[in-house]
Coordinates of C-alpha atoms and ligand atoms in Angstrom, one line a residue:
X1 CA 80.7 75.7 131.1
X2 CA 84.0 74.2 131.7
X3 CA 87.0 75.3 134.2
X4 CA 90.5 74.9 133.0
X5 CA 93.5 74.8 135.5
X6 CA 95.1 75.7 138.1
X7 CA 97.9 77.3 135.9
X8 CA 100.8 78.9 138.2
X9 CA 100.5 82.2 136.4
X10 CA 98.0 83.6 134.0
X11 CA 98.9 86.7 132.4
X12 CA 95.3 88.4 131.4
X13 CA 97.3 91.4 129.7
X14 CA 93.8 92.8 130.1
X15 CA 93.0 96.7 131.2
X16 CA 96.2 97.9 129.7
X17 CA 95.7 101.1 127.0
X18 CA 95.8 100.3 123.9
X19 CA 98.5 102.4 123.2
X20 CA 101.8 104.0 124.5
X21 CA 104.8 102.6 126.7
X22 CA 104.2 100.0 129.4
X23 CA 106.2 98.4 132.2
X24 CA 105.8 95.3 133.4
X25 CA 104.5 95.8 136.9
X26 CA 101.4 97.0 135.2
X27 CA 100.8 93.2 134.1
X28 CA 97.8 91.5 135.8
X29 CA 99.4 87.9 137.2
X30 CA 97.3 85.9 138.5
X31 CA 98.6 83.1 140.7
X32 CA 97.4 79.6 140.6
X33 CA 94.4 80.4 138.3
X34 CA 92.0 79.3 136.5
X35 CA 90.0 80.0 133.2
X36 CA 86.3 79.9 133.3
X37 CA 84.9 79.0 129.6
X38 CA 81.2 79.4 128.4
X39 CA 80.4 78.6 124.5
X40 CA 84.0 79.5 123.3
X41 CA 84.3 82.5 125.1
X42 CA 85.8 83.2 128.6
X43 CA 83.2 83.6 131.3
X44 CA 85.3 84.4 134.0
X45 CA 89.3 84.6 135.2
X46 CA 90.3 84.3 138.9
X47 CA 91.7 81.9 141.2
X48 CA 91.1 78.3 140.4
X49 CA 89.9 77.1 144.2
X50 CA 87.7 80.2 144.1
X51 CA 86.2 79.4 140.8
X52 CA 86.1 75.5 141.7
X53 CA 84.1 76.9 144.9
X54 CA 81.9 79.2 143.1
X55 CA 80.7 76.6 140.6
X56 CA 81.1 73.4 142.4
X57 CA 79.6 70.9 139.5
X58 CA 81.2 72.7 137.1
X59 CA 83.6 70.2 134.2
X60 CA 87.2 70.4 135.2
X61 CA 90.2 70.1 132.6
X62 CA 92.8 69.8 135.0
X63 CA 96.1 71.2 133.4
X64 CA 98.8 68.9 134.7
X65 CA 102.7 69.6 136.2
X66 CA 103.6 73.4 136.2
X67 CA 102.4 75.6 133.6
X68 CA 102.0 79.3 132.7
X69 CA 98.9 81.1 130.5
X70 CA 99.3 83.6 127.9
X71 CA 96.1 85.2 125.1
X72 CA 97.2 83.5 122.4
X73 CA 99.4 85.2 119.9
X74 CA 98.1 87.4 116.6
X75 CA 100.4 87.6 113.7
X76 CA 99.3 90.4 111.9
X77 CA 100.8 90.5 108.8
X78 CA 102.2 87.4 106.9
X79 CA 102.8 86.2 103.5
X80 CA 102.6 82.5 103.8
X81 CA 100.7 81.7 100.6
X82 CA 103.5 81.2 97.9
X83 CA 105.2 79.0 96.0
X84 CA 108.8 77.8 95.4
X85 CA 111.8 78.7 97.5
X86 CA 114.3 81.6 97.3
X87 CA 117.6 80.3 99.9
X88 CA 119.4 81.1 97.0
X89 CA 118.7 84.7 97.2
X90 CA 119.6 84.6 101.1
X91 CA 122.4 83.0 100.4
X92 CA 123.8 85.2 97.2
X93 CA 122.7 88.7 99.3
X94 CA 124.7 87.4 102.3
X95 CA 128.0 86.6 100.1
X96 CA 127.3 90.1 99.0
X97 CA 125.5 90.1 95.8
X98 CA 123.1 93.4 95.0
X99 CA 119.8 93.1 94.3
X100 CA 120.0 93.1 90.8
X101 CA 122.8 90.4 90.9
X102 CA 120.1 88.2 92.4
X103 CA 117.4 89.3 90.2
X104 CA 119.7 88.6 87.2
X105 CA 119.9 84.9 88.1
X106 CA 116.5 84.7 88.5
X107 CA 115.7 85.2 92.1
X108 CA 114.1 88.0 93.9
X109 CA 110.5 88.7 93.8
X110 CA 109.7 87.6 90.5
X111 CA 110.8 84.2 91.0
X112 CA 108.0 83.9 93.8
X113 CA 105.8 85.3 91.6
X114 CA 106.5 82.7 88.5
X115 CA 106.7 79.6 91.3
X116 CA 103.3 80.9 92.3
X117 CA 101.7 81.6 89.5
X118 CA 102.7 78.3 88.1
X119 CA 101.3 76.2 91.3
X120 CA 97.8 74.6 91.1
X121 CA 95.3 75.6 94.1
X122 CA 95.9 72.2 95.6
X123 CA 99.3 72.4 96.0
X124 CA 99.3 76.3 97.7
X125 CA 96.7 75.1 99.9
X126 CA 98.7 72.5 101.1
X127 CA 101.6 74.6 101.7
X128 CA 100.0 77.4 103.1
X129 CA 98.8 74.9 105.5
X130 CA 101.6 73.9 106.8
X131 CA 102.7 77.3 107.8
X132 CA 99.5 77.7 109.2
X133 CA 99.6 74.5 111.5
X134 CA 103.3 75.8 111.9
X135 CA 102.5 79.3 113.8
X136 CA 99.6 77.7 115.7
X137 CA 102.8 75.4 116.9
X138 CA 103.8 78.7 118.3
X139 CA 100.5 79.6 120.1
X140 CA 99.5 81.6 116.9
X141 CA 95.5 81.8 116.4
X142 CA 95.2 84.5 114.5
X143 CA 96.6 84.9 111.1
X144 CA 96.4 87.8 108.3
X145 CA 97.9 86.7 105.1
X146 CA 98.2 88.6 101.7
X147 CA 98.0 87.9 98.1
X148 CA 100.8 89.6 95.8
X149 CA 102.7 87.0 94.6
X150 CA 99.8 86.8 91.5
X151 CA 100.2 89.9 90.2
X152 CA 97.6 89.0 87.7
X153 CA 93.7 89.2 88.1
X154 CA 93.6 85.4 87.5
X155 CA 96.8 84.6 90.0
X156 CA 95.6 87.3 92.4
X157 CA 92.2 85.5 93.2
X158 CA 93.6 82.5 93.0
X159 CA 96.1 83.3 96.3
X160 CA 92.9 85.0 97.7
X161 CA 90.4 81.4 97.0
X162 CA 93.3 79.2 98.4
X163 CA 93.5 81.3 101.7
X164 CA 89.7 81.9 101.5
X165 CA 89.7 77.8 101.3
X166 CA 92.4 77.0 104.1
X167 CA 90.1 78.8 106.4
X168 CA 87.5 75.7 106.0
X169 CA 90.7 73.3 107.1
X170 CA 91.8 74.9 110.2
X171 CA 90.0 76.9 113.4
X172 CA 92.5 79.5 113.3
X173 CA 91.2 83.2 112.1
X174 CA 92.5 83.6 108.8
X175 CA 92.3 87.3 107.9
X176 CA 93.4 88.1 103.9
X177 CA 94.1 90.9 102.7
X178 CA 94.4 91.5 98.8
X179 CA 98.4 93.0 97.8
X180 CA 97.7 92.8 94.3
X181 CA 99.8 96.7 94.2
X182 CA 102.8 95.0 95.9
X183 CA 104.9 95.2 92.6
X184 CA 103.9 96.0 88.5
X185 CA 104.7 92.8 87.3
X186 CA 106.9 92.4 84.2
X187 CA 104.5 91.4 82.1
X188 CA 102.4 94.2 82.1
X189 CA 102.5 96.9 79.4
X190 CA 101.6 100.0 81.1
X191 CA 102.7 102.3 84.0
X192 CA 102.7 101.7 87.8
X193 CA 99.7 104.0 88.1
X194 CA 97.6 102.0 85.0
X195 CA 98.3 99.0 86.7
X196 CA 97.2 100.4 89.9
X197 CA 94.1 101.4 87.9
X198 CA 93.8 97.8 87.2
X199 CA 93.7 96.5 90.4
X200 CA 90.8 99.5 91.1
X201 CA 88.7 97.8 87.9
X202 CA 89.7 94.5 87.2
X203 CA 90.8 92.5 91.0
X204 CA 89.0 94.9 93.6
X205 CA 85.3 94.4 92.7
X206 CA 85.7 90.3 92.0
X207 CA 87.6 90.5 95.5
X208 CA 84.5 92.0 96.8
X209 CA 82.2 89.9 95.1
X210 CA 83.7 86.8 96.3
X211 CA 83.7 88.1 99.5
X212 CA 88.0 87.2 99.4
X213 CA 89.4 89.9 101.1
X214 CA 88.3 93.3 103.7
X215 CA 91.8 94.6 103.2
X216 CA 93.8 96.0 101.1
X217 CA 97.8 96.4 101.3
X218 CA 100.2 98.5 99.1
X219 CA 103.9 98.6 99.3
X220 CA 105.1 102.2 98.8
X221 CA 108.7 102.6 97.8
X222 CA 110.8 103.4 94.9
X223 CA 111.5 99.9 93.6
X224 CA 107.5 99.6 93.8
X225 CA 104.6 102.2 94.3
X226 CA 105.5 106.3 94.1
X227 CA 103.4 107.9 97.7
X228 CA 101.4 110.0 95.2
X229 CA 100.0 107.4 92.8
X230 CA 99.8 105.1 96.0
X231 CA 97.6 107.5 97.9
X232 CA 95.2 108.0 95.2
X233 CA 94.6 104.0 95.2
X234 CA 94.7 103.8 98.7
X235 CA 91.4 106.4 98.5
X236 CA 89.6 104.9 96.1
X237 CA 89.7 101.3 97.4
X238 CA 88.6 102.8 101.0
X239 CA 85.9 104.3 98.8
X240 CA 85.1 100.6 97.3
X241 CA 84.8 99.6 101.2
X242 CA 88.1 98.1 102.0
X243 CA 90.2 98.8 104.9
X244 CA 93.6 99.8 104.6
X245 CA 96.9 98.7 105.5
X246 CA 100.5 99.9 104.0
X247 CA 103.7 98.8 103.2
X248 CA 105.2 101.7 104.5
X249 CA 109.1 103.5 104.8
X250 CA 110.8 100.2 104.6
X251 CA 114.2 101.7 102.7
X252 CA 112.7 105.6 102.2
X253 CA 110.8 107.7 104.8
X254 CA 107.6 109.6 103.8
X255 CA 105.2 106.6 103.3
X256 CA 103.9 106.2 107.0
X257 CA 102.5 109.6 106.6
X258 CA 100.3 108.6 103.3
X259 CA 98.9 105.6 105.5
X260 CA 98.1 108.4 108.1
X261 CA 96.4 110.5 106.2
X262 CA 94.3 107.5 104.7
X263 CA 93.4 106.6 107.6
X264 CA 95.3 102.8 107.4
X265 CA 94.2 100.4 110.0
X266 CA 98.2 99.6 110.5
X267 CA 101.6 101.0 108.6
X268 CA 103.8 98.1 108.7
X269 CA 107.7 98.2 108.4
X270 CA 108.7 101.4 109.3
X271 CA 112.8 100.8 109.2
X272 CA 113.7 103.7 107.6
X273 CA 110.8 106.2 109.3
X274 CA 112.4 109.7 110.3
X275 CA 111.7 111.4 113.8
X276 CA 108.9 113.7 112.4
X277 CA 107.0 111.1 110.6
X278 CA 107.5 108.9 114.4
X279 CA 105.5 111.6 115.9
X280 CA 102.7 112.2 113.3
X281 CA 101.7 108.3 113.5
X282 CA 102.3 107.9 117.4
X283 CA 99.7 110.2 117.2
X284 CA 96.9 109.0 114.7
X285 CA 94.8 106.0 115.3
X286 CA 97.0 103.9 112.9
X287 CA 98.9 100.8 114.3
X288 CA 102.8 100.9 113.8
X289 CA 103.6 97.3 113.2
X290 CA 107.4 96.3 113.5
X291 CA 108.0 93.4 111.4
X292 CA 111.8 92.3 113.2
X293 CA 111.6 88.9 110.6
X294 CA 112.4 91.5 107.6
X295 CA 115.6 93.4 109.7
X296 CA 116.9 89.6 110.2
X297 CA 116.6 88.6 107.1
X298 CA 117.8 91.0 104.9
X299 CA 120.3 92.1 107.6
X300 CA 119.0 95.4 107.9
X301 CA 118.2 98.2 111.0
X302 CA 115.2 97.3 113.7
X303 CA 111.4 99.4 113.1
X304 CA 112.2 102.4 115.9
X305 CA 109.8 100.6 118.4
X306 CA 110.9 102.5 121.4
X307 CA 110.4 105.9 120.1
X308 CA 107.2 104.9 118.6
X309 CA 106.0 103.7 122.2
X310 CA 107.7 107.0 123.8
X311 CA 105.3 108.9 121.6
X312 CA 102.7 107.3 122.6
X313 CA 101.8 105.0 119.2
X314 CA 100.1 101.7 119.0
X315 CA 103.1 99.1 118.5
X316 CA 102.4 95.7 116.9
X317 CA 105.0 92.9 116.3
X318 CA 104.1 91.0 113.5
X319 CA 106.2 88.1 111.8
X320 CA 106.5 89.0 107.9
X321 CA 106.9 85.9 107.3
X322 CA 107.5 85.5 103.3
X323 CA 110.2 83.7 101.2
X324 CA 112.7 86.8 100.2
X325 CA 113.2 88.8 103.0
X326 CA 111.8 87.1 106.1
X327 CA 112.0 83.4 105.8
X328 CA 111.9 82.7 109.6
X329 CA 108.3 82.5 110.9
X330 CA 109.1 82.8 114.3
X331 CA 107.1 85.9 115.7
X332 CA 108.2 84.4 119.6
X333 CA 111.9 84.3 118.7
X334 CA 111.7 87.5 116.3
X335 CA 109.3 89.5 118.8
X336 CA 112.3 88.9 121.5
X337 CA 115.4 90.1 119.7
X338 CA 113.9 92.8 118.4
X339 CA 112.8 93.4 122.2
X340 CA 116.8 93.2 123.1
X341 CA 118.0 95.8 120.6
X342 CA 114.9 98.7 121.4
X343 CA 114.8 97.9 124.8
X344 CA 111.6 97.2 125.0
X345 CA 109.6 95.4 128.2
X346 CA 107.8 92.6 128.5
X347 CA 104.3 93.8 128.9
X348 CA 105.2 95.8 125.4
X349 CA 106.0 92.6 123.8
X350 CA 103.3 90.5 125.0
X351 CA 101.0 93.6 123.8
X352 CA 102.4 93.9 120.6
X353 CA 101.7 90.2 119.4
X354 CA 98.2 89.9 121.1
X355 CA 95.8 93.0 121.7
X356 CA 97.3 95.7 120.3
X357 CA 98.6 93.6 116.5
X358 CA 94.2 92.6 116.9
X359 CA 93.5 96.0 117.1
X360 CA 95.0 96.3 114.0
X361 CA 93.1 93.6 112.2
X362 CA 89.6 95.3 113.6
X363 CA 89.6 92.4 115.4
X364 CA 88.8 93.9 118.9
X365 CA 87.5 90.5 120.5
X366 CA 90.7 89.1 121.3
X367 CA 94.4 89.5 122.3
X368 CA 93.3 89.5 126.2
X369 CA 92.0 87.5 128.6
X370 CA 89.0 88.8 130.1
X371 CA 85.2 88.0 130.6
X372 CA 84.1 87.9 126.9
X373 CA 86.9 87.6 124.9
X374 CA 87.7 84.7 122.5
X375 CA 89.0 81.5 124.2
X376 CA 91.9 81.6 122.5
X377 CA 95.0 81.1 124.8
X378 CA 98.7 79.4 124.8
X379 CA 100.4 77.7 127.9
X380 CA 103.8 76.8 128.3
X381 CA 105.8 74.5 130.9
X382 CA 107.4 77.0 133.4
X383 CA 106.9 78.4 136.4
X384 CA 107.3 82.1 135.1
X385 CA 106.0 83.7 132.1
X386 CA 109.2 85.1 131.6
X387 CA 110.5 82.2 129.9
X388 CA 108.5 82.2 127.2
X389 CA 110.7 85.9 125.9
X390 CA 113.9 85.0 127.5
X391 CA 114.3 81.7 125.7
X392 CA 114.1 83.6 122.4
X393 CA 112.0 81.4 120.4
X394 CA 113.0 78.2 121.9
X395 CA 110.9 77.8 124.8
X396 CA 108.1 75.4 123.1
X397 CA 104.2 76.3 124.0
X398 CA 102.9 73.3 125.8
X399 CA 98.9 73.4 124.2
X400 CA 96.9 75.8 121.9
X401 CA 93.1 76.5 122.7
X402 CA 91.1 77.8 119.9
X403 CA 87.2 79.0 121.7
X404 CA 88.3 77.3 124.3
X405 CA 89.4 74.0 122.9
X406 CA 92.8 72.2 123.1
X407 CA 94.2 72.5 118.8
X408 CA 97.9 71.8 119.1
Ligands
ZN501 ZN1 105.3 92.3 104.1

C-alpha cells in the first residue's frame, strides 16, 4: 500500500448520478487529503493526517508545494490514428471555400484516407503515439480511438492492428472501435448499403477474430450513411456482438433517435439535434457526447448540452480529435468553452470528461475517486480546482498516475 499527499483539494466527483444537471456544491472536496493506493486501485480517500494515523508504516509519496487532485480525464471518442495533414482544408474553408471546393483540390476526407492508406504500420504507430503521450500530457488516461480512415478491409485492420499495437507501448486504456461505415469510399463499385454489407461480411468477423475492436461506430448523414440503411447495420453488428456507438445529427436531425432505438452505448455530435429528439435521448440509457473540438473547428453551433442536462440525459465531453474538422486535441481547453457558451457548471464538466464519458465506454471502473476505482488521477499546481476550467486549456497538469503510478 502506498499513501500519496497531502493535496490541498481532492475532488472525488464520486456519489454524483450518473445522469442529469449538477451544481457545484454537490462536489465532494476534500481538504488537505490524501489517496490511499492498494495494487493499482484506490483503497481509501480521506484526510492525509488521518490516513498517515491510521496506517502509521504505511510508504509515503509526499506530493510537494501546493497542489489540487482530479480522476483523471476519459476522452471518449477520438480519431488520432491517421496519416498526412489537412491545414489546408482549415485554411481554404476559413477563406470561405465549400466543401467541394476543398475536395476538388484534394483535401477533405479522402485525402486522410489516401495519406492513410499509403502509411506503413510503423509510421501510424508512431504518430498515433504521439497523440497518445500528448492527451496523457493533459491528464488523459483513457482513450477510445476509431478506424475509418481505411475504408478498405485491408486498411481498416490495419488502423485497428496499429491501435491494437500502441496499446503494448503505453499504460493508458486504449479502447478502438471499428468506423469502417464512416464514408463509401471512392473506390468502391456498389451502393452505400452493399458496402455497408461489406463491412457486415468482409471487416466485422476478422475484427472479431483478432479480437481489434468491441465497438462499432457509424456516421449517419446525408454526405455519408441514410438512418434507414444505417439502422439495419447498426442491428446486425449488435447481433455479431459489438456494442454500438453513432455518429449522430451532426448537420441533419433524426439520427440520435436511430442510436436510441439501437440501443448505442453513446450518440456523439448532436449539433443539429431538434427539441423532440433532446427529450427522447435524455431519456434512454444512451450517452449524449458533445464533441466542442468539431463546433471549433469547422466554425459551427455548440451540441445543446444544457438542454440535454435539463432533461435529464447523460452528457459526455469528448475531444474529436481528427485532422478535418477537429484538429485541436485539447478536451481541457475544448471541454471549458464549450462550458462558457451552454452555461454549464463545473461539477457538469468535470463529470462529462471522467465518469459519465466512462460510462459510455462500458468502462464503469473509473472516472471517480472512490475505494475501488482505478488509480488513475491528474494533479495540477493550484490551490483551487477551479483553475484547471478557468484557464481554458492553459493551466498545465502537474503529474499523471496510471494504477496509481506517476506516467507524465
Ligand atoms: Zn468523430
Amino acid at each position: 500500500m502506498k499513501l500519496i499527499g497531502p493535496f490541498k483539494q481532492i475532488v472525488t466527483l464520486r456519489n454524483l448520478p450518473l445522469r442529469g444537471k449538477l451544481s457545484d456544491d454537490q462536489l465532494e472536496i476534500m481538504t488537505d487529503g490524501g489517496l490511499l493506493i492498494k495494487e493499482g486501485k484506490i483503497e481509501k480517500v480521506d484526510s492525509f493526517q488521518n490516513l498517515k494515523e491510521q496506517f502509521p508504516n504505511v510508504e509515503i509519496e509526499k506530493i510537494e508545494g501546493v497542489q489540487i487532485c482530479l480522476p483523471a480525464f476519459v476522452d471518449s471518442h477520438t480519431h488520432i490514428c491517421f496519416g498526412g495533414n489537412r491545414a489546408n482544408d482549415f485554411a481554404m474553408r476559413n477563406a470561405g471555400k465549400t466543401y467541394l471546393e476543398i475536395a476538388e483540390t484534394g483535401g477533405g476526407i479522402w485525402s486522410s484516407v489516401q495519406h492513410t492508406r499509403s502509411a506503413n504500420e510503423e509510421e501510424l504507430l508512431k504518430t498515433t503515439l504521439e497523440r497518445i503521450n500528448f492527451l496523457i500530457s493533459l491528464g488523459i488516461t483513457t482513450i477510445e480511438i476509431k478506424s475509418g480512415y481505411g475504408l478498405d478491409a485491408e486498411n481498416e485492420l490495419k488502423m485497428l492492428r496499429v491501435i491494437k499495437k500502441a496499446q503494448t507501448f503505453t499504460k493508458a486504456t486504449l479502447v478502438p472501435t471499428c468506423l469502417a461505415a464512416h464514408l463509401k469510399p471512392r473506390d468502391f463499385e456498389g451502393s452505400s448499403q452493399e458496402y455497408l454489407q461489406f463491412i457486415l461480411d468482409e471487416i466485422l468477423p476478422k475484427v472479431k477474430e483478432e479480437n481489434l475492436a468491441k465497438r462499432v461506430d457509424i456516421f449517419i448523414e446525408k454526405s455519408a450513411f441514410l438512418p434507414e440503411e444505417s439502422k439495419e447495420f447498426l442491428l446486425k453488428a449488435k447481433e455479431l456482438g459489438f456494442e454500438i456507438t453513432v455518429h449522430a445529427d451532426q448537420f441533419t436531425s433524426g439520427s440520435s433517435r436511430i442510436a436510441v432505438e439501437v440501443g448505442a452505448k453513446s450518440a456523439d455530435h448532436l449539433e443539429a439535434t431538434i427539441d423532440e429528439d433532446i427529450e427522447f435521448l435524455a431519456q434512454s440509457e444512451t450517452v449524449a457526447t458533445a464533441l466542442p473540438g468539431a463546433s471549433l473547428g469547422l466554425g459551427e453551433k455548440f451540441t445543446p448540452a444544457r438542454k440535454i442536462l435539463d432533461a435529464g440525459g447523460i452528457l459526455a465531453i469528448a475531444s474529436d480529435w481528427n485532422p478535418g474538422s477537429a484538429p485541436m486535441g485539447n478536451l481541457i481547453a475544448q471541454a471549458s468553452i464549450l462550458a462558457t457558451f451552454e452555461k454549464l457548471s463545473t461539477a457538469e464538466v468535470l463529470a462529462g470528461i471522467t465518469f459519465r464519458s466512462a460510462f459510455a465506454l462500458s468502462l464503469e471502473d473509473r472516472g471517480t475517486l472512490d475505494k475501488g476505482k482505478k488509480a488513475d488521477f491528474v494533479t495540477f499546481k493550484t490551490d483551487n480546482f477551479q483553475n484547471v476550467l478557468y484557464h481554458q486549456g492553459s493551466l498545465k497538469a502537474e503529474a499523471v498516475y496510471i494504477d496509481g503510478e506517476k506516467t507524465a
